Structures are given as C-alpha cells and as structure tokens.
Tab-separated table of C-alpha atoms in Angstrom:
chain	number	residue	atom	x	y	z
A	1	MET	CA	-0.137	-0.100	-0.145
A	2	ILE	CA	1.099	3.254	-0.682
A	3	ILE	CA	1.258	6.239	1.139
A	4	GLY	CA	1.291	8.973	0.209
A	5	ASN	CA	5.405	9.759	-0.771
A	6	LYS	CA	6.328	6.738	1.571
A	7	ALA	CA	5.460	2.876	1.014
A	8	GLU	CA	3.743	0.042	3.417
A	9	VAL	CA	5.464	-3.301	3.658
A	10	GLY	CA	3.768	-5.388	5.852
A	11	ASN	CA	5.408	-8.774	7.709
A	12	PRO	CA	4.285	-11.804	8.776
A	13	PHE	CA	3.264	-10.197	11.901
A	14	GLY	CA	1.031	-7.986	11.675
A	15	THR	CA	2.947	-4.856	11.943
A	16	SER	CA	3.643	-3.135	8.936
A	17	ARG	CA	7.358	-1.195	8.251
A	18	THR	CA	7.193	1.989	5.702
A	19	ILE	CA	10.752	3.134	3.528
A	20	ASP	CA	11.220	5.629	2.177
A	21	ARG	CA	14.947	5.260	1.473
A	22	MET	CA	17.981	2.317	0.705
A	23	ARG	CA	20.477	2.699	0.887
A	24	ILE	CA	22.514	0.656	-1.931
A	25	LEU	CA	26.451	0.479	-1.617
A	26	ILE	CA	28.279	-0.253	-4.625
A	27	GLN	CA	31.387	-2.212	-5.072
A	28	GLN	CA	34.363	-1.458	-6.817
A	29	PRO	CA	37.642	-3.104	-7.313
A	30	GLY	CA	40.696	-0.923	-6.177
A	31	ARG	CA	38.577	2.175	-5.361
A	32	ARG	CA	35.805	2.527	-2.100
A	33	ALA	CA	32.748	1.722	-2.154
A	34	THR	CA	30.005	4.161	-3.533
A	35	SER	CA	27.445	4.790	-1.396
A	36	LEU	CA	23.497	6.322	-3.109
A	37	ASP	CA	20.487	6.815	-1.456
A	38	VAL	CA	16.989	5.379	-3.812
A	39	ASP	CA	13.172	6.091	-3.057
A	40	PRO	CA	12.341	2.614	-4.176
A	41	GLN	CA	8.279	4.217	-4.524
A	42	ARG	CA	10.036	6.098	-7.456
A	43	ARG	CA	11.731	3.854	-8.933
A	44	PRO	CA	14.602	6.089	-10.773
A	45	THR	CA	15.898	4.333	-14.196
A	46	ARG	CA	19.345	6.440	-13.480
A	47	VAL	CA	21.416	6.960	-10.260
A	48	ARG	CA	24.355	10.006	-10.598
A	49	THR	CA	27.388	9.215	-8.079
A	50	ALA	CA	28.307	12.188	-5.369
A	51	GLU	CA	31.328	10.696	-4.977
A	52	ASP	CA	32.946	9.574	-9.284
A	53	ASP	CA	30.398	12.046	-10.448
A	54	ARG	CA	28.933	8.754	-12.201
A	55	ASP	CA	25.214	6.782	-13.535
A	56	VAL	CA	24.274	4.640	-12.275
A	57	TYR	CA	21.848	2.131	-14.187
A	58	LEU	CA	19.218	0.390	-11.506
A	59	ASP	CA	17.137	-1.695	-13.296
A	60	TRP	CA	13.595	-2.367	-11.784
A	61	ASP	CA	11.471	-5.789	-13.451
A	62	GLN	CA	10.555	-7.652	-11.797
A	63	ALA	CA	12.428	-6.881	-8.487
A	64	LEU	CA	9.837	-5.605	-5.922
A	65	ASP	CA	7.735	-8.696	-4.345
A	66	ASP	CA	4.322	-7.313	-4.043
A	67	GLU	CA	5.149	-6.956	-0.456
A	68	GLY	CA	8.224	-3.975	-1.662
A	69	ARG	CA	10.433	-6.258	-0.715
A	70	LEU	CA	13.685	-6.934	-3.005
A	71	ARG	CA	14.139	-10.172	-4.608
A	72	HIS	CA	17.760	-9.779	-7.001
A	73	CYS	CA	19.652	-7.289	-8.080
A	74	LEU	CA	19.814	-4.343	-9.276
A	75	VAL	CA	22.256	-3.465	-10.452
A	76	CYS	CA	23.392	-6.537	-11.864
A	77	GLY	CA	20.126	-8.578	-11.833
A	78	LYS	CA	21.744	-11.665	-10.096
A	79	GLY	CA	20.285	-13.295	-6.800
A	80	ILE	CA	20.841	-11.283	-3.364
A	81	TYR	CA	21.498	-13.084	0.461
A	82	LYS	CA	21.124	-11.910	3.279
A	83	ARG	CA	23.646	-10.861	5.545
A	84	LYS	CA	25.142	-9.541	9.215
A	85	ALA	CA	26.259	-6.058	9.261
A	86	PHE	CA	28.467	-6.243	12.095
A	87	PRO	CA	30.159	-3.172	13.337
A	88	GLN	CA	34.314	-2.683	12.988
A	89	VAL	CA	34.485	-2.846	17.226
A	90	THR	CA	33.734	-6.691	17.112
A	91	GLY	CA	37.047	-7.651	15.787
A	92	PHE	CA	38.437	-5.991	18.721
A	93	VAL	CA	36.195	-7.445	21.239
A	94	VAL	CA	36.703	-10.129	19.458
A	95	VAL	CA	40.337	-10.157	20.503
A	96	LEU	CA	40.011	-9.206	23.807
A	97	ALA	CA	37.782	-11.505	25.117
A	98	PHE	CA	40.812	-14.054	23.674
A	99	ALA	CA	43.437	-12.314	25.680
A	100	LEU	CA	41.272	-12.210	28.377
A	101	ALA	CA	40.088	-15.934	28.443
A	102	LEU	CA	43.475	-16.724	27.586
A	103	VAL	CA	44.825	-14.610	31.578
A	104	GLY	CA	43.160	-16.615	32.546
A	105	LEU	CA	43.620	-19.267	31.149
A	106	LEU	CA	47.345	-19.316	32.063
A	107	GLY	CA	46.778	-18.115	35.676
A	108	PHE	CA	48.790	-14.723	35.436
A	109	ALA	CA	45.886	-13.295	36.807
A	110	ASP	CA	42.494	-15.544	38.970
A	111	ASP	CA	41.143	-12.435	41.226
A	112	ILE	CA	37.722	-10.233	41.010
A	113	PRO	CA	39.250	-7.872	38.938
A	114	LEU	CA	39.624	-10.385	35.432
A	115	LEU	CA	36.256	-11.660	35.946
A	116	ILE	CA	34.563	-8.304	36.380
A	117	GLY	CA	36.536	-7.663	32.620
A	118	MET	CA	35.556	-11.254	31.740
A	119	THR	CA	31.997	-10.979	32.049
A	120	VAL	CA	32.142	-7.383	30.938
A	121	VAL	CA	33.000	-8.760	27.622
A	122	LEU	CA	31.076	-11.209	27.091
A	123	LEU	CA	27.723	-9.037	28.123
A	124	ILE	CA	29.357	-7.122	24.908
A	125	ASP	CA	30.082	-9.589	22.539
A	126	VAL	CA	26.912	-11.768	23.293
A	127	GLY	CA	25.220	-7.347	23.045
A	128	ILE	CA	26.810	-6.702	19.684
A	129	LEU	CA	26.120	-10.620	18.406
A	130	LEU	CA	22.385	-9.437	18.970
A	131	PHE	CA	22.140	-5.713	17.851
A	132	ALA	CA	23.765	-6.612	14.594
A	133	GLY	CA	21.965	-5.203	12.010
A	134	THR	CA	21.216	-7.604	8.590
A	135	HIS	CA	20.768	-6.488	5.148
A	136	LEU	CA	21.382	-8.307	1.650
A	137	GLU	CA	24.122	-8.730	-0.396
A	138	CYS	CA	24.864	-10.058	-3.732
A	139	TYR	CA	26.494	-12.882	-5.919
A	140	GLY	CA	26.761	-11.303	-8.730
A	141	CYS	CA	29.126	-7.265	-8.097
A	142	HIS	CA	28.785	-7.407	-4.743
A	143	ALA	CA	26.881	-4.621	-4.703
A	144	SER	CA	24.824	-3.894	-0.928
A	145	TYR	CA	21.440	-3.501	0.608
A	146	ARG	CA	20.538	-1.617	3.827
A	147	SER	CA	17.060	0.435	5.095
A	148	ILE	CA	15.838	-2.274	3.667
A	149	PRO	CA	13.021	-5.552	4.382
A	150	ILE	CA	14.253	-8.530	4.778
A	151	ALA	CA	11.954	-10.914	2.785
A	152	PRO	CA	12.193	-14.295	4.998
A	153	TRP	CA	12.534	-16.728	1.644
A	154	HIS	CA	16.163	-14.775	2.095
A	155	ARG	CA	18.981	-17.002	3.688
A	156	PRO	CA	22.533	-16.398	4.140
A	157	TRP	CA	25.061	-17.348	1.363
A	158	ASP	CA	25.110	-20.802	-0.396
A	159	ARG	CA	28.879	-22.203	-2.618
A	160	ASN	CA	26.711	-23.829	-4.754
A	161	GLU	CA	24.363	-20.305	-5.271
A	162	ALA	CA	27.872	-18.257	-5.295
A	163	ALA	CA	29.515	-20.943	-8.276
A	164	ARG	CA	25.780	-20.489	-10.097
A	165	HIS	CA	26.593	-16.665	-10.404
A	166	ALA	CA	29.938	-17.431	-10.806
A	167	ASP	CA	29.565	-19.419	-13.721
A	168	ASP	CA	27.008	-17.023	-14.807
A	169	ARG	CA	29.725	-14.090	-15.103
A	170	GLY	CA	32.528	-16.161	-16.936
A	171	GLU	CA	30.310	-17.722	-19.959
A	172	ALA	CA	29.116	-13.174	-20.351
C-alpha cells in the first residue's frame, strides 16, 4: 500500500514498516564503495553518484515482490543473500575476549577484577551479536542493500548459489 510517497510493507507478525529510502553500497575494485540513497517508490532507472560523478543504471523490472521486498540485484540482476552487518569494533572485542581468556587459563590472574572484565567483554560481545543489523548482498557485483525489509525466503550465503553466479559471469 502506498501512503503519500512511502510504501507500507507488511510482515508476518501483522505490523507494517514504512520504507522511504533504500541505501545501496556499490563495491568497485580498487576504489572505495559508492553509496546511493534511492527512493523505492520512484524507482529511478539512473542515479548519479556523488563521489565520482558517474551514472549507475538500476533495473527495477520485477525487482520487488508484492510487499516491496527486493528479489534480485538492481545493479546486475543476479541473486541476493542476507548477511549480518557487524560493527568494526567486533574484531577488537573478540581479540580482547581471547586475551582475557588466555590470561585466565594460564593463571596469570585469577582475581575478581579479571572475572568482572571477562564478564563485561562477554556481555559486549553478546550485545553486538544480538543487535547487529542484517542487509542483503549481491552474489554477482557484491552490491549491498541496507535499510530495506528482508523477505523470509532470503537465505544466508550459499556456496552452490555463488558458484552458479560465478559461472554466469564467466560465460558473459
């Protein structure tokens, strides 16, 4: 259902989510990722990037299902998969957790401050895992789609699907 310039997207729990912008991150070999903010209701076929002032062509043909969720990549038309978006601090927290566990296992410190520190790091790590957002990514061009609803039929990365899309790239 369209309300004004926003789409109301239903979900299986009976509530709806309004989408007015979709963020697309386009990966380019040897360059920084290009970010595009696109209005899915207007469905622009050509978008100009701000970073390098070039045109990106989007193929909206059968790209969205009836509930406004993405079916395939708008940039190259290949399949998409869902992926967790971990913040950059995740690597630091994991290394810190291993370091504290190693200190505890080797017996260098077995006092209360170490246990408190390990508990805090564990809680931070669990919080990161629970609150990390999910986005869609393309098998072909690795474009990333954020701030959009994800259909329940989207699956995590699959080796067979990735190989199929790699074969499609080789034939072209």
